[in-house]
CSV table of C-alpha atoms in Angstrom, one decimal:
chain,number,residue,atom,x,y,z
Q,1,MET,CA,1.1,-6.9,1.1
Q,2,LYS,CA,-2.2,-8.7,0.7
Q,3,ILE,CA,-5.6,-7.0,0.0
Q,4,GLU,CA,-9.2,-8.0,-0.2
Q,5,THR,CA,-12.3,-6.1,-0.9
Q,6,LEU,CA,-15.8,-6.7,0.5
Q,7,VAL,CA,-19.0,-5.0,-0.7
Q,8,TYR,CA,-22.2,-4.5,1.3
Q,9,ASP,CA,-25.2,-5.7,-0.8
Q,10,LYS,CA,-28.7,-6.7,0.2
Q,11,ASN,CA,-28.0,-6.5,4.0
Q,12,GLN,CA,-24.9,-8.7,3.8
Q,13,TRP,CA,-21.1,-8.4,3.3
Q,14,ILE,CA,-19.8,-10.2,0.2
Q,15,LYS,CA,-16.2,-10.8,-0.8
Q,16,ASN,CA,-15.6,-9.0,-4.0
Q,17,SER,CA,-11.9,-9.6,-4.7
Q,18,GLY,CA,-8.6,-10.2,-3.1
Q,19,ASP,CA,-5.8,-12.6,-2.0
Q,20,ILE,CA,-6.4,-13.0,1.7
Q,21,ASP,CA,-7.7,-16.4,2.7
Q,22,GLU,CA,-9.8,-17.2,5.7
Q,23,THR,CA,-6.8,-18.4,7.7
Q,24,GLN,CA,-5.1,-15.0,7.4
Q,25,LEU,CA,-7.9,-12.7,8.5
Q,26,ASP,CA,-6.4,-12.1,12.0
Q,27,ASN,CA,-3.3,-10.7,10.2
Q,28,VAL,CA,-5.2,-7.8,8.6
Q,29,ASP,CA,-3.7,-4.5,9.8
Q,30,ILE,CA,-6.3,-2.0,8.6
Q,31,VAL,CA,-9.7,-1.8,6.9
Q,32,PHE,CA,-10.8,1.3,5.0
Q,33,ILE,CA,-14.6,1.6,4.8
Q,34,PHE,CA,-16.3,4.1,2.5
Q,35,GLY,CA,-20.0,4.2,2.1
Q,36,ASN,CA,-23.2,6.3,1.9
Q,37,ARG,CA,-24.2,8.2,5.0
Q,38,ASP,CA,-27.1,6.1,6.2
Q,39,ALA,CA,-25.4,2.8,5.6
Q,40,ILE,CA,-22.3,3.6,7.6
Q,41,LYS,CA,-24.3,5.2,10.4
Q,42,ASN,CA,-25.5,1.7,11.2
Q,43,SER,CA,-23.0,0.4,13.7
Q,44,GLU,CA,-24.1,-3.2,13.1
Q,45,ASN,CA,-22.6,-3.0,9.6
Q,46,LEU,CA,-19.3,-1.9,11.0
Q,47,ALA,CA,-19.4,-4.4,13.8
Q,48,GLU,CA,-19.6,-7.2,11.3
Q,49,ILE,CA,-16.4,-6.0,9.7
Q,50,LYS,CA,-14.7,-5.9,13.1
Q,51,GLN,CA,-15.9,-9.4,13.8
Q,52,ARG,CA,-14.2,-10.6,10.6
Q,53,TYR,CA,-11.0,-8.8,11.1
Q,54,LYS,CA,-10.6,-9.0,14.8
Q,55,ASN,CA,-7.1,-7.4,15.1
Q,56,ALA,CA,-7.5,-4.7,12.4
Q,57,LYS,CA,-7.9,-0.9,12.8
Q,58,ILE,CA,-11.0,0.3,11.1
Q,59,VAL,CA,-11.3,3.8,9.6
Q,60,GLY,CA,-13.3,5.5,6.9
Q,61,SER,CA,-16.1,7.9,6.1
Q,62,SER,CA,-19.4,8.8,4.5
Q,63,THR,CA,-18.8,9.7,0.9
Q,64,SER,CA,-20.2,11.2,-2.3
Q,65,GLY,CA,-19.3,8.0,-4.2
Q,66,ASN,CA,-17.4,4.9,-3.3
Q,67,ILE,CA,-14.4,3.9,-5.5
Q,68,ASN,CA,-13.7,0.2,-6.1
Q,69,ALA,CA,-11.0,-0.6,-8.6
Q,70,SER,CA,-11.6,1.4,-11.8
Q,71,GLU,CA,-15.3,2.3,-11.2
Q,72,VAL,CA,-17.6,4.1,-8.9
Q,73,SER,CA,-19.3,1.3,-7.1
Q,74,SER,CA,-23.1,0.9,-7.0
Q,75,TYR,CA,-22.8,-0.8,-3.6
Q,76,GLU,CA,-23.7,1.0,-0.4
Q,77,ILE,CA,-20.4,0.3,1.3
Q,78,ILE,CA,-17.0,-0.8,0.2
Q,79,ALA,CA,-14.5,-2.3,2.7
Q,80,THR,CA,-10.8,-2.7,1.7
Q,81,ALA,CA,-8.7,-4.8,4.1
Q,82,ILE,CA,-4.9,-4.7,4.0
Q,83,SER,CA,-2.4,-7.0,5.5
Q,84,PHE,CA,1.3,-5.9,5.5
Q,85,GLU,CA,4.2,-8.4,5.5
Q,86,LYS,CA,6.7,-6.2,7.3
Q,87,SER,CA,5.1,-2.8,7.9
Q,88,SER,CA,2.7,-1.5,10.4
Q,89,ILE,CA,0.1,1.1,11.0
Q,90,GLU,CA,-1.1,3.3,13.9
Q,91,VAL,CA,-4.4,5.2,14.2
Q,92,ALA,CA,-5.2,8.4,16.1
Q,93,SER,CA,-8.4,10.3,16.2
Q,94,ILE,CA,-9.8,13.5,17.7
Q,95,CYS,CA,-13.3,15.1,18.1
Q,96,PHE,CA,-13.9,18.8,18.0
Q,97,ASN,CA,-16.6,21.3,18.9
Q,98,GLU,CA,-17.7,24.4,17.0
Q,99,GLU,CA,-15.6,26.7,19.2
Q,100,ASP,CA,-12.4,24.6,19.0
Q,101,ASP,CA,-9.2,25.8,17.2
Q,102,VAL,CA,-9.0,23.3,14.3
Q,103,GLU,CA,-5.3,24.3,13.6
Q,104,GLU,CA,-4.3,23.4,17.2
Q,105,LEU,CA,-6.4,20.3,17.1
Q,106,SER,CA,-4.8,19.0,14.0
Q,107,LYS,CA,-1.4,19.5,15.5
Q,108,GLU,CA,-2.5,17.6,18.5
Q,109,LEU,CA,-3.9,14.8,16.3
Q,110,VAL,CA,-0.6,14.3,14.4
Q,111,SER,CA,1.4,14.4,17.7
Q,112,LYS,CA,-0.6,11.4,19.0
Q,113,LEU,CA,1.0,9.2,16.3
Q,114,LYS,CA,4.3,7.6,17.2
Q,115,GLN,CA,7.0,9.5,15.2
Q,116,GLU,CA,9.7,6.8,15.0
Q,117,ASN,CA,9.9,5.3,11.5
Q,118,LEU,CA,6.7,7.2,10.4
Q,119,LYS,CA,6.6,7.3,6.6
Q,120,HIS,CA,3.2,8.7,5.7
Q,121,ILE,CA,-0.1,10.0,7.2
Q,122,PHE,CA,-3.5,9.6,5.7
Q,123,VAL,CA,-6.1,11.9,7.2
Q,124,ILE,CA,-9.9,11.7,6.9
Q,125,SER,CA,-12.0,14.5,8.4
Q,126,ASP,CA,-15.6,15.7,8.8
Q,127,GLY,CA,-16.5,17.3,5.5
Q,128,LEU,CA,-18.8,20.2,6.5
Q,129,LEU,CA,-18.2,21.3,10.0
Q,130,ILE,CA,-14.5,22.1,9.6
Q,131,ASN,CA,-12.3,24.5,7.7
Q,132,GLY,CA,-10.0,22.3,5.7
Q,133,SER,CA,-7.3,25.0,5.3
Q,134,SER,CA,-7.0,25.3,9.1
Q,135,LEU,CA,-6.7,21.5,9.2
Q,136,THR,CA,-3.8,21.4,6.7
Q,137,ARG,CA,-2.0,24.4,8.3
Q,138,GLY,CA,-1.9,22.7,11.7
Q,139,ILE,CA,-0.7,19.4,10.2
Q,140,ASN,CA,2.1,21.2,8.3
Q,141,LYS,CA,3.4,22.8,11.5
Q,142,VAL,CA,4.2,19.5,13.1
Q,143,THR,CA,5.1,17.1,10.3
Q,144,LYS,CA,8.8,16.9,9.5
Q,145,ASN,CA,9.8,15.3,6.2
Q,146,ILE,CA,6.5,13.3,6.3
Q,147,SER,CA,4.1,13.3,3.4
Q,148,VAL,CA,0.3,13.7,4.2
Q,149,THR,CA,-2.7,13.0,2.1
Q,150,GLY,CA,-6.4,12.3,2.7
Q,151,GLY,CA,-9.8,13.9,2.3
Q,152,MET,CA,-12.9,15.4,3.8
Q,153,ALA,CA,-16.0,13.1,4.1
Q,154,GLY,CA,-18.9,13.5,1.7
Q,155,ASP,CA,-22.7,13.2,1.8
Q,156,GLY,CA,-23.6,12.6,-1.9
Q,157,ASP,CA,-24.7,16.0,-3.2
Q,158,LYS,CA,-26.8,16.7,-0.1
Q,159,PHE,CA,-24.3,18.8,2.0
Q,160,GLU,CA,-26.3,18.0,5.2
Q,161,GLU,CA,-24.2,15.7,7.4
Q,162,THR,CA,-20.9,13.9,7.1
Q,163,TYR,CA,-19.4,11.1,9.2
Q,164,VAL,CA,-16.0,9.7,10.0
Q,165,ILE,CA,-15.5,6.1,11.0
Q,166,VAL,CA,-13.2,5.1,13.9
Q,167,ASP,CA,-13.4,1.4,14.9
Q,168,THR,CA,-17.1,0.5,14.9
Q,169,GLN,CA,-18.5,4.0,15.4
Q,170,SER,CA,-19.2,6.8,12.9
Q,171,ASN,CA,-19.5,10.3,14.2
Q,172,GLN,CA,-19.6,13.9,13.0
Q,173,ARG,CA,-17.0,16.5,14.1
Q,174,THR,CA,-14.2,13.8,14.0
Q,175,ILE,CA,-10.8,13.6,12.4
Q,176,VAL,CA,-8.8,10.4,12.0
Q,177,ALA,CA,-5.1,10.0,11.1
Q,178,VAL,CA,-3.6,6.7,9.9
Q,179,GLY,CA,0.2,6.5,10.2
Q,180,PHE,CA,2.1,4.1,8.0
Q,181,TYR,CA,5.4,2.7,9.4
Q,182,GLY,CA,8.3,0.7,8.0
Q,183,ASN,CA,11.5,0.8,6.1
Q,184,ASP,CA,10.1,-1.5,3.4
Q,185,LEU,CA,7.3,1.0,2.5
Q,186,THR,CA,7.5,3.2,-0.6
Q,187,ILE,CA,4.8,5.8,-0.7
Q,188,ASP,CA,4.2,8.3,-3.5
Q,189,THR,CA,1.5,10.8,-4.1
Q,190,GLY,CA,0.0,12.8,-7.0
Q,191,CYS,CA,-2.7,15.3,-7.7
Q,192,PHE,CA,-4.1,17.1,-10.7
Q,193,ALA,CA,-7.2,19.1,-11.5
Q,194,GLY,CA,-7.9,19.6,-15.2
Q,195,TRP,CA,-10.4,22.5,-15.0
Q,196,SER,CA,-10.1,25.5,-17.3
Q,197,GLU,CA,-10.2,29.1,-16.1
Q,198,PHE,CA,-12.6,31.6,-17.8
Q,199,GLY,CA,-13.5,35.3,-17.3
Q,200,THR,CA,-11.4,38.1,-15.9
Q,201,GLN,CA,-8.8,37.6,-13.3
Q,202,ARG,CA,-10.0,39.4,-10.2
Q,203,ILE,CA,-8.9,40.2,-6.6
Q,204,ILE,CA,-10.5,39.0,-3.4
Q,205,THR,CA,-11.2,42.2,-1.5
Q,206,LYS,CA,-13.2,41.0,1.5
Q,207,SER,CA,-13.2,37.6,3.2
Q,208,LYS,CA,-12.8,35.9,6.5
Q,209,ASP,CA,-11.3,32.5,6.5
Q,210,ASN,CA,-13.4,30.4,4.1
Q,211,ILE,CA,-16.2,32.9,3.7
Q,212,LEU,CA,-15.9,35.2,0.6
Q,213,TYR,CA,-17.7,38.5,0.8
Q,214,GLU,CA,-16.4,40.6,-2.1
Q,215,ILE,CA,-14.4,40.2,-5.3
Q,216,ASP,CA,-13.1,43.5,-6.8
Q,217,ASN,CA,-15.3,45.2,-4.2
Q,218,GLU,CA,-18.4,43.6,-5.6
Q,219,PRO,CA,-20.6,41.2,-3.6
Q,220,ALA,CA,-19.3,37.7,-4.3
Q,221,LEU,CA,-22.7,36.1,-4.7
Q,222,ASP,CA,-23.9,38.7,-7.2
Q,223,LEU,CA,-20.8,38.0,-9.3
Q,224,TYR,CA,-21.4,34.3,-9.2
Q,225,LYS,CA,-25.0,34.7,-10.2
Q,226,LYS,CA,-24.0,36.9,-13.1
Q,227,TYR,CA,-21.7,34.2,-14.5
Q,228,LEU,CA,-24.0,31.3,-13.8
Q,229,GLY,CA,-27.1,32.9,-15.4
Q,230,SER,CA,-30.1,30.5,-15.3
Q,231,LEU,CA,-28.0,28.0,-13.2
Q,232,ALA,CA,-27.9,30.5,-10.4
Q,233,SER,CA,-31.4,29.4,-9.2
Q,234,ASP,CA,-29.9,26.0,-8.3
Q,235,LEU,CA,-27.1,27.4,-6.0
Q,236,PRO,CA,-25.3,26.1,-4.1
Q,237,ASN,CA,-25.4,22.8,-6.0
Q,238,SER,CA,-24.8,24.4,-9.4
Q,239,GLY,CA,-21.7,26.1,-7.9
Q,240,LEU,CA,-20.0,22.7,-8.0
Q,241,ARG,CA,-19.7,23.1,-11.7
Q,242,PHE,CA,-18.0,26.4,-11.4
Q,243,PRO,CA,-15.2,26.3,-8.7
Q,244,LEU,CA,-12.9,29.2,-7.9
Q,245,SER,CA,-9.2,29.2,-8.7
Q,246,ILE,CA,-7.1,31.2,-6.3
Q,247,LYS,CA,-3.4,31.9,-5.9
Q,248,LYS,CA,-1.3,34.3,-3.9
Q,249,ASP,CA,0.6,35.8,-6.8
Q,250,GLU,CA,1.8,35.0,-10.3
Q,251,ASN,CA,4.6,32.8,-9.0
Q,252,SER,CA,2.4,30.7,-6.7
Q,253,SER,CA,0.6,27.4,-7.5
Q,254,GLU,CA,-3.1,27.7,-7.9
Q,255,VAL,CA,-5.5,25.9,-5.6
Q,256,ILE,CA,-9.2,25.3,-6.3
Q,257,ARG,CA,-12.0,26.0,-3.9
Q,258,THR,CA,-15.4,24.4,-4.0
Q,259,LEU,CA,-18.6,26.3,-3.1
Q,260,LEU,CA,-20.3,24.8,-0.1
Q,261,GLY,CA,-23.0,27.3,0.7
Q,262,ILE,CA,-24.4,30.8,0.1
Q,263,ASN,CA,-25.9,33.6,2.2
Q,264,GLU,CA,-28.5,35.7,0.5
Q,265,GLU,CA,-28.5,38.3,3.3
Q,266,ASP,CA,-24.9,39.4,3.1
Q,267,LYS,CA,-24.3,38.1,-0.4
Q,268,SER,CA,-21.4,35.8,0.8
Q,269,ILE,CA,-20.2,32.4,-0.3
Q,270,THR,CA,-18.8,29.7,1.9
Q,271,PHE,CA,-16.0,27.6,0.4
Q,272,ALA,CA,-14.4,24.4,1.6
Q,273,GLY,CA,-11.1,26.2,2.4
Q,274,ASP,CA,-9.7,29.7,3.0
Q,275,VAL,CA,-10.1,32.4,0.3
Q,276,PRO,CA,-7.6,35.1,1.6
Q,277,VAL,CA,-7.9,38.8,0.9
Q,278,GLY,CA,-5.5,39.9,-1.8
Q,279,TYR,CA,-5.4,36.6,-3.6
Q,280,LYS,CA,-6.0,36.5,-7.3
Q,281,ALA,CA,-9.2,34.6,-8.3
Q,282,ARG,CA,-10.8,33.3,-11.5
Q,283,LEU,CA,-13.9,31.2,-12.1
Q,284,MET,CA,-13.3,27.7,-13.6
Q,285,LYS,CA,-15.5,25.5,-15.8
Q,286,ALA,CA,-15.3,21.9,-16.8
Q,287,ASP,CA,-13.9,20.3,-19.9
Q,288,ILE,CA,-14.6,16.6,-19.6
Q,289,ASP,CA,-11.6,15.6,-21.7
Q,290,LEU,CA,-9.3,17.8,-19.5
Q,291,LEU,CA,-10.7,16.3,-16.3
Q,292,ILE,CA,-10.0,12.8,-17.5
Q,293,GLU,CA,-6.6,13.8,-18.7
Q,294,GLY,CA,-6.0,15.4,-15.3
Q,295,ALA,CA,-6.6,12.1,-13.5
Q,296,GLY,CA,-4.1,10.5,-15.8
Q,297,GLU,CA,-1.5,13.2,-15.1
Q,298,ALA,CA,-1.9,12.6,-11.3
Q,299,ALA,CA,-1.2,8.9,-11.9
Q,300,LYS,CA,1.8,9.6,-14.2
Q,301,SER,CA,3.5,11.7,-11.5
Q,302,ILE,CA,3.8,8.6,-9.3
Q,303,LYS,CA,6.9,6.5,-9.5
Q,304,GLN,CA,6.1,2.8,-9.8
Q,305,THR,CA,8.5,0.7,-7.7
Q,306,ASN,CA,7.5,-2.9,-8.4
Q,307,ASP,CA,4.8,-5.2,-9.8
Q,308,LYS,CA,3.7,-6.6,-6.4
Q,309,THR,CA,0.2,-6.0,-5.0
Q,310,ALA,CA,0.0,-2.3,-4.0
Q,311,LEU,CA,-2.7,-0.1,-2.5
Q,312,GLY,CA,-3.9,3.0,-4.3
Q,313,LEU,CA,-6.0,5.3,-2.2
Q,314,VAL,CA,-8.0,7.6,-4.4
Q,315,VAL,CA,-9.7,10.8,-3.2
Q,316,SER,CA,-11.5,12.8,-5.9
Q,317,CYS,CA,-14.0,15.6,-5.7
Q,318,VAL,CA,-17.8,15.3,-5.8
Q,319,GLY,CA,-17.8,18.2,-8.2
Q,320,ARG,CA,-15.9,16.1,-10.8
Q,321,LYS,CA,-18.3,13.3,-10.3
Q,322,ILE,CA,-21.3,15.5,-10.9
Q,323,VAL,CA,-19.9,17.2,-14.0
Q,324,MET,CA,-18.6,13.9,-15.6
Q,325,ASN,CA,-21.8,12.1,-14.8
Q,326,TYR,CA,-21.9,8.7,-16.6
Q,327,LEU,CA,-18.3,9.3,-17.8
Q,328,VAL,CA,-16.9,9.4,-14.2
Q,329,ASP,CA,-15.5,5.9,-14.5
Q,330,ASP,CA,-13.3,7.1,-17.3
Q,331,GLU,CA,-11.0,9.1,-14.9
Q,332,LEU,CA,-10.6,6.0,-12.7
Q,333,GLU,CA,-9.9,3.8,-15.7
Q,334,ALA,CA,-7.2,6.3,-16.8
Q,335,VAL,CA,-5.6,6.0,-13.4
Q,336,GLN,CA,-5.8,2.2,-13.3
Q,337,ASN,CA,-4.3,1.9,-16.8
Q,338,ILE,CA,-1.3,4.0,-15.9
Q,339,LEU,CA,-0.6,2.5,-12.5
Q,340,GLY,CA,-1.2,-1.1,-13.5
Q,341,LYS,CA,-3.6,-3.8,-12.4
Q,342,ASN,CA,-1.3,-4.7,-9.4
Q,343,VAL,CA,-2.4,-1.4,-7.8
Q,344,VAL,CA,-5.7,-2.0,-6.0
Q,345,LEU,CA,-7.7,1.2,-6.1
Q,346,SER,CA,-9.9,2.2,-3.2
Q,347,GLY,CA,-11.3,5.5,-2.1
Q,348,PHE,CA,-14.1,8.0,-2.3
Q,349,TYR,CA,-15.5,11.2,-3.8
Q,350,SER,CA,-15.1,13.9,-1.2
Q,351,TYR,CA,-15.9,17.5,-0.1
Q,352,GLY,CA,-12.2,18.3,-0.1
Q,353,GLU,CA,-8.9,16.6,-1.0
Q,354,ILE,CA,-5.6,16.7,0.9
Q,355,ALA,CA,-2.3,16.2,-1.0
Q,356,PRO,CA,1.0,18.0,-1.6
Q,357,PHE,CA,2.1,19.5,-4.9
Q,358,LYS,CA,4.7,17.5,-6.8
Q,359,ASN,CA,7.3,20.2,-6.3
Q,360,ASN,CA,6.9,20.2,-2.5
Q,361,LYS,CA,5.9,16.7,-1.3
Q,362,ILE,CA,6.3,17.6,2.4
Q,363,ASN,CA,3.6,20.3,2.8
Q,364,CYS,CA,0.1,19.2,2.2
Q,365,GLU,CA,-2.5,21.4,0.7
Q,366,LEU,CA,-6.3,21.5,0.7
Q,367,HIS,CA,-7.6,21.0,-2.8
Q,368,ASN,CA,-11.1,20.9,-4.3
Q,369,GLN,CA,-12.2,19.6,-7.7
Q,370,THR,CA,-9.0,17.6,-7.8
Q,371,MET,CA,-8.0,14.0,-8.3
Q,372,THR,CA,-5.5,12.9,-5.6
Q,373,LEU,CA,-3.7,9.6,-5.3
Q,374,THR,CA,-1.6,7.9,-2.7
Q,375,VAL,CA,0.1,4.7,-3.8
Q,376,ILE,CA,1.6,2.4,-1.2
Q,377,TYR,CA,4.1,-0.3,-2.1
Q,378,GLU,CA,5.9,-2.8,0.1
Q,379,SER,CA,9.2,-4.2,-1.0
């Protein structure tokens, strides 16, 4: 595997790092592009990448921060090009409308990928106009012994529009799936949060899909405002600092839900994924040290197979980035130090993360406020 990274700076693409020389550009299999919303909406920027890597598939998204090695990049766009020695990739995409059944669409999307010798799927979706829980449910219904990771596109902390890149176009209401193929591939995944719960454990008593109406028979928004105090005036943005931990019962793994929007009229809160009735729920708060430690734990859960150049796809939550502020690079440094310098990190801060728990690598889950990793080695 060979990898090179380009950055978009002052209206031009500049090679930042990598071991692909100019004679090998036609051998590049895929390019991941992550950038701020306005920059990636400019199709000319994407066309220049296609011109450089003529035979490559191009995928990516708008983000809430671009990850380049062990830091959040200050550049508008990051492009990571990968050339495999023996393996291959396939790309499938699908667009949806408001009335579409996302669960059925995600099944259709995965079914578009050739199934023979498929080792892993990386999914990128619109970050706002979709229920991420429906997306992962549909995926899990059709993947058989295949691990799936990915994330939901971001838009800084604006929560206005998100875009997914397929080839030289970026569009809303789009989902793209990248299939990785080959017997020489070793792919491992990890995820960890690092938030701490506080307050009383409560029960979700009224909800519909990803909209929460009542907790313990009280209006959900009123409860949030009580806990947030003076920060309540800055909702929904301040809600990123106080995600919700939910689990079906005491024997279930918890998942974290990020607040996306509020409705003052019916006192409801919209989250990035489902918040089912009957689930146990507790508010969470940040401890910077625990968040950084959580990133390290995600990296430790990954089995390292060799010291060759490898790709590390990182999807972490915008809420973590906002809370950690200038310390955000510390979680990426923790990951890089554990995985090793041979693993080239690339990725983005998202509105939702997709990864399996370590005790069930086959079924993917929608996470929020979580650091997720996908490390791809080629023997």
